mmCIF file of C-alpha atoms in Angstrom:
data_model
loop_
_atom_site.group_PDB
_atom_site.id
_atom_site.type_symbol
_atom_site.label_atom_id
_atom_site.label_comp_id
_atom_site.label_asym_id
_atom_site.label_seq_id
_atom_site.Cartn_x
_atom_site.Cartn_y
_atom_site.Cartn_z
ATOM 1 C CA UNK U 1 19.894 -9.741 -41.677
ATOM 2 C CA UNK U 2 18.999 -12.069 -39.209
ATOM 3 C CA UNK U 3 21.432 -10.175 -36.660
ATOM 4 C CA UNK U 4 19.452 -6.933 -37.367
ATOM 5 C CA UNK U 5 16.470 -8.906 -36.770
ATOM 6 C CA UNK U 6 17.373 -10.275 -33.319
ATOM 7 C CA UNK U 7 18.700 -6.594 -32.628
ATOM 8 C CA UNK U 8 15.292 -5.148 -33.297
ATOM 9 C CA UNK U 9 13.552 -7.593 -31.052
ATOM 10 C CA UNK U 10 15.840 -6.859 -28.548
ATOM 11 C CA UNK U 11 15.292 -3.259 -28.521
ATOM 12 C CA UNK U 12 11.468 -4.035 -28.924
ATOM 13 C CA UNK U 13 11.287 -5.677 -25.468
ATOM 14 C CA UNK U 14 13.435 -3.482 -23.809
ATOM 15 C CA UNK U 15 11.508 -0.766 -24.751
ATOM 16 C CA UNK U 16 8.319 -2.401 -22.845
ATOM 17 C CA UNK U 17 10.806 -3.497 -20.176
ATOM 18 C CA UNK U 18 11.201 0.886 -19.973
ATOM 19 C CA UNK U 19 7.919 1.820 -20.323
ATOM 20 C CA UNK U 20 6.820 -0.475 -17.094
ATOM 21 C CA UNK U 21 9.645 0.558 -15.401
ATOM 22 C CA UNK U 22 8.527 4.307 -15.943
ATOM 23 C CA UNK U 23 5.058 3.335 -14.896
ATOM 24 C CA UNK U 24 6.410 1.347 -11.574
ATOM 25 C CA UNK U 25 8.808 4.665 -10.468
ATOM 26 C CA UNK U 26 5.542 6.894 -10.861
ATOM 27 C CA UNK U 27 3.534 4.753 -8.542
ATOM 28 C CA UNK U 28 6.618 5.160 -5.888
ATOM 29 C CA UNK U 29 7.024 0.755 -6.523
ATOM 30 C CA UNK U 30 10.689 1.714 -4.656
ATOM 31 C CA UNK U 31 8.506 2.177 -1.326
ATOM 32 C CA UNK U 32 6.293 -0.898 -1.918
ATOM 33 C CA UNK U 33 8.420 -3.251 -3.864
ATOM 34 C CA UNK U 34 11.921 -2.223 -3.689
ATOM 35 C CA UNK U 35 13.602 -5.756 -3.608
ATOM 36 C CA UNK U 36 11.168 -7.073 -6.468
ATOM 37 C CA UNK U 37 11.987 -4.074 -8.603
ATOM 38 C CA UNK U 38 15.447 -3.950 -7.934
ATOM 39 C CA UNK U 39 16.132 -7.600 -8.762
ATOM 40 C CA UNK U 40 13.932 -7.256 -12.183
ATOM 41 C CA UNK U 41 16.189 -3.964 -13.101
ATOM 42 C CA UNK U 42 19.169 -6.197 -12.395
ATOM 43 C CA UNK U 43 18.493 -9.089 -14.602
ATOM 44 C CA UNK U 44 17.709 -5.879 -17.209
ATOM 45 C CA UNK U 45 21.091 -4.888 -16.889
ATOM 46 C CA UNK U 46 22.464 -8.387 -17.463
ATOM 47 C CA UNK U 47 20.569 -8.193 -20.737
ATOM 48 C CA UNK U 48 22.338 -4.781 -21.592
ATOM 49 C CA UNK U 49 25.590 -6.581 -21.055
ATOM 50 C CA UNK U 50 24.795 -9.158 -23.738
ATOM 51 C CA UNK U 51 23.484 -6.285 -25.824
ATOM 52 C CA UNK U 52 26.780 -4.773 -25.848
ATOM 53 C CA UNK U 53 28.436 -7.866 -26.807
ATOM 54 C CA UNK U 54 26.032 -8.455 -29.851
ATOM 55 C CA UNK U 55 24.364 -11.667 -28.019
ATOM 56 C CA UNK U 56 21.097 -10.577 -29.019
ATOM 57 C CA UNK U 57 19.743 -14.052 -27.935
ATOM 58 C CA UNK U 58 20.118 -13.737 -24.596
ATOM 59 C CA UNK U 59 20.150 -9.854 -24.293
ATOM 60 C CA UNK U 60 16.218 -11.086 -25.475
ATOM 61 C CA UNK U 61 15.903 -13.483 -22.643
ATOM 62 C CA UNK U 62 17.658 -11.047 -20.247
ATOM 63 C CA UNK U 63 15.034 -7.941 -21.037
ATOM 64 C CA UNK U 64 12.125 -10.049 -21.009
ATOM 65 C CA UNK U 65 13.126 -11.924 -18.161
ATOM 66 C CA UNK U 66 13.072 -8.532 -16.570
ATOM 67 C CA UNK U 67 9.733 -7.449 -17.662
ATOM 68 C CA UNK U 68 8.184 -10.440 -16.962
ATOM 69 C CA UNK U 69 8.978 -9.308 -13.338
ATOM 70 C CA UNK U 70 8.374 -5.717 -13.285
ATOM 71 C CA UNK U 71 4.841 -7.058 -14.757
ATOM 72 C CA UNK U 72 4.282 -9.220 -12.001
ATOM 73 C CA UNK U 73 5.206 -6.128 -9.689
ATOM 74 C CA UNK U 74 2.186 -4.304 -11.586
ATOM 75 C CA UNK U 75 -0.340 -7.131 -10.745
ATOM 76 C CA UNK U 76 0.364 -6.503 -7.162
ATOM 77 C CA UNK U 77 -0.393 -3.305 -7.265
ATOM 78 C CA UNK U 78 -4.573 -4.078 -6.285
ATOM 79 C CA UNK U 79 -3.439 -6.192 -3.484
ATOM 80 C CA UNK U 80 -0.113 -3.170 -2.436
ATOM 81 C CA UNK U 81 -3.207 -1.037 -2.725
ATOM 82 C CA UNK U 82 -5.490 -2.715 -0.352
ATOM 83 C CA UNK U 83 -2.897 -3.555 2.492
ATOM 84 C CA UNK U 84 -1.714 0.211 2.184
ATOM 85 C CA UNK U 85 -5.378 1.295 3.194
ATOM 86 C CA UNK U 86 -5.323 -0.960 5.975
ATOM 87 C CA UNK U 87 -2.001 0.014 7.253
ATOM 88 C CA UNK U 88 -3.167 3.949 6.744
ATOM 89 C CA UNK U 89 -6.532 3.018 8.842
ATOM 90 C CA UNK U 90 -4.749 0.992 11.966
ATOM 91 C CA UNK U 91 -2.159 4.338 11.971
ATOM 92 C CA UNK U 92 -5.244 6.557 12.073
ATOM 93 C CA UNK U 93 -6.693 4.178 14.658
ATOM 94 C CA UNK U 94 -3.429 4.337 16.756
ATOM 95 C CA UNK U 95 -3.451 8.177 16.458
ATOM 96 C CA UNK U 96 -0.456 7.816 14.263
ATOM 97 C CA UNK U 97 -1.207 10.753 11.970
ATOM 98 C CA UNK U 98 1.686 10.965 10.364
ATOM 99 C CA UNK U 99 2.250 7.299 9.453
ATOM 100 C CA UNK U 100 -1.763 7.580 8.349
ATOM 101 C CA UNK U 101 -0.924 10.733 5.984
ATOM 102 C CA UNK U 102 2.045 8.450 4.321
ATOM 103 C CA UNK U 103 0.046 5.695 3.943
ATOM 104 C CA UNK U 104 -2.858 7.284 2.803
ATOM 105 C CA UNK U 105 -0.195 9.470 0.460
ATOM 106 C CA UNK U 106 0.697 6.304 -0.999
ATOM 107 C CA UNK U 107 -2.903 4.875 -1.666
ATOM 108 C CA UNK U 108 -3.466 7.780 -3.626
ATOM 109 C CA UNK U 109 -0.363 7.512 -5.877
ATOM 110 C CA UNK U 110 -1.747 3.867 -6.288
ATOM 111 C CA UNK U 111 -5.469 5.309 -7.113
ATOM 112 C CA UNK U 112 -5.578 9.110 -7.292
ATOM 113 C CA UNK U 113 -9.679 8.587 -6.876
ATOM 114 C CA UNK U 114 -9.941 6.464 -3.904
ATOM 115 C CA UNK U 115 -12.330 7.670 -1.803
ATOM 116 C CA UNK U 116 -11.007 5.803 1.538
ATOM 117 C CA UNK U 117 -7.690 7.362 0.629
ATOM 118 C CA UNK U 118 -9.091 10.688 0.103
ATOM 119 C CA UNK U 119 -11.409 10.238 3.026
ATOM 120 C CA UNK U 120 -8.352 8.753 5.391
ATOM 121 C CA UNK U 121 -5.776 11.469 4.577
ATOM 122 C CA UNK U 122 -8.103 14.650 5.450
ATOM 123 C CA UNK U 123 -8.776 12.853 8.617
ATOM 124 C CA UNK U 124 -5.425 11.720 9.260
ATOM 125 C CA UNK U 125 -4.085 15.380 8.673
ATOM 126 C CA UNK U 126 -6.519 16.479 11.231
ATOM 127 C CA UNK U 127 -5.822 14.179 13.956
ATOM 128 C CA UNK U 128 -3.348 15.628 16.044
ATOM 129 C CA UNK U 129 -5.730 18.991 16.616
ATOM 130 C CA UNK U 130 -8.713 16.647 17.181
ATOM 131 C CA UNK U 131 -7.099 14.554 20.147
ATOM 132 C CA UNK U 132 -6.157 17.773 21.638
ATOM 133 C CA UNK U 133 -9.664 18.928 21.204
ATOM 134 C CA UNK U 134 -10.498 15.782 22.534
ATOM 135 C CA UNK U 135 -8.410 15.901 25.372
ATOM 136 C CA UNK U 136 -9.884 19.532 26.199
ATOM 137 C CA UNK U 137 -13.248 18.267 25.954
ATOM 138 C CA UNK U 138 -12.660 15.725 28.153
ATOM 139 C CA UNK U 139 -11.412 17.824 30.803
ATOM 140 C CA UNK U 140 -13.948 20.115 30.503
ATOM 141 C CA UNK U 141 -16.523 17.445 31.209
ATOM 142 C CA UNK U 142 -14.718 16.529 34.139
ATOM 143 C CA UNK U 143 -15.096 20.068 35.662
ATOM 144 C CA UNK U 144 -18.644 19.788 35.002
ATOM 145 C CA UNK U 145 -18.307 22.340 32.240
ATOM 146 C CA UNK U 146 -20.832 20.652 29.793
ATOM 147 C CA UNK U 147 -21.519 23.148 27.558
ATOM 148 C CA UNK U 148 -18.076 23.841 26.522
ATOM 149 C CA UNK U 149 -17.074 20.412 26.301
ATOM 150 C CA UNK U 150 -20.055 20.279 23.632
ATOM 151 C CA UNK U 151 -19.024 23.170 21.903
ATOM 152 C CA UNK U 152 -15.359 21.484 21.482
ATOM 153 C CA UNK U 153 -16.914 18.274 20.359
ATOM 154 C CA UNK U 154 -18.917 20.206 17.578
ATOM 155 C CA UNK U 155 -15.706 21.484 16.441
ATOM 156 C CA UNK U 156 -14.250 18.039 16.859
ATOM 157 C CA UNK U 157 -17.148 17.276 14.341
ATOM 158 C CA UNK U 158 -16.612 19.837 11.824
ATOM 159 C CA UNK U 159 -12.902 18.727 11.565
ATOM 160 C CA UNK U 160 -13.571 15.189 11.094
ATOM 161 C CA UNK U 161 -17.019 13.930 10.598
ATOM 162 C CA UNK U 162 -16.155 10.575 11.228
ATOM 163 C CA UNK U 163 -15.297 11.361 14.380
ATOM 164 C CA UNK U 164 -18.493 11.558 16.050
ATOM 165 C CA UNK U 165 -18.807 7.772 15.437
ATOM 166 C CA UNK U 166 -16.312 7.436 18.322
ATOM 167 C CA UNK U 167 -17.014 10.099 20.573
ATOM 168 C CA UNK U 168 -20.488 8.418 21.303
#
């Protein structure tokens, strides 16, 4: 009886030890936390071992040992989270729109209704046109063509609001 007790725990905390897990591969933890995650999943699978040999003890101290960790990996996610936004906005800064539209990707696997996420991918996935635009603009002024080089900045400011903040 007691062995069927010890079993049932066992299972018990490896199902939490699953459901976090299942939770952690949704929010893409193998492009944030790899080396965390992977180490927690090993010490798991040390616990299966011990499962398979009856040692429901230890299988016990294995799985929880595990989701101890892959809970620890979930606490991060606020601070994953806030570094990812930064990293998205220094890429956008750096004209690096495709870094920005991963990281921005990412923030938005974290929080699906971030607004700086939301607001950073649209303008990271207009970039590239608006530094040509840019670019034209420029020239444009530089030939004294003002009024073109104002009509291209307008439609620098349609694409990406937050763009005007920087072209004055």
């Amino acid at each position: 009886a007691q062995q069927s007790i010890r079993r049932k725990q066992a299972q018990d905390v490896l199902a939490k030890l699953l459901e976090k897990q299942g939770q952690l591969d949704s929010l893409e933890v193998a492009s944030w936390g790899k080396t965390d995650y992977d180490a927690a999943l090993e010490t798991a699978s040390i616990g299966d071992e011990y499962y398979r040999t009856q040692d429901f003890d230890l299988a016990i101290s294995s799985y929880s040992e595990g989701n101890d960790a892959l809970a620890e990996l979930q606490a991060r996610i606020p601070q994953v989270l806030a570094q990812t936004l930064i990293d998205g906005d220094y890429a956008l800064a750096d004209g690096s729109s495709q870094l920005a539209q991963d990281r921005y990707s990412l923030a938005l696997v974290l929080d699906p209704d971030n607004e700086a996420a939301q607001i950073g991918l649209g303008r990271a996935r207009t970039l590239d046109q608006v530094q040509l635009l840019f670019q034209q603009a420029e020239e444009l002024r530089e030939n004294s063509d003002l009024k073109a080089a104002r009509a291209i900045l307008q439609e620098i400011v349609s694409l990406d609001p937050v763009s005007y903040t920087h072209l004055t």
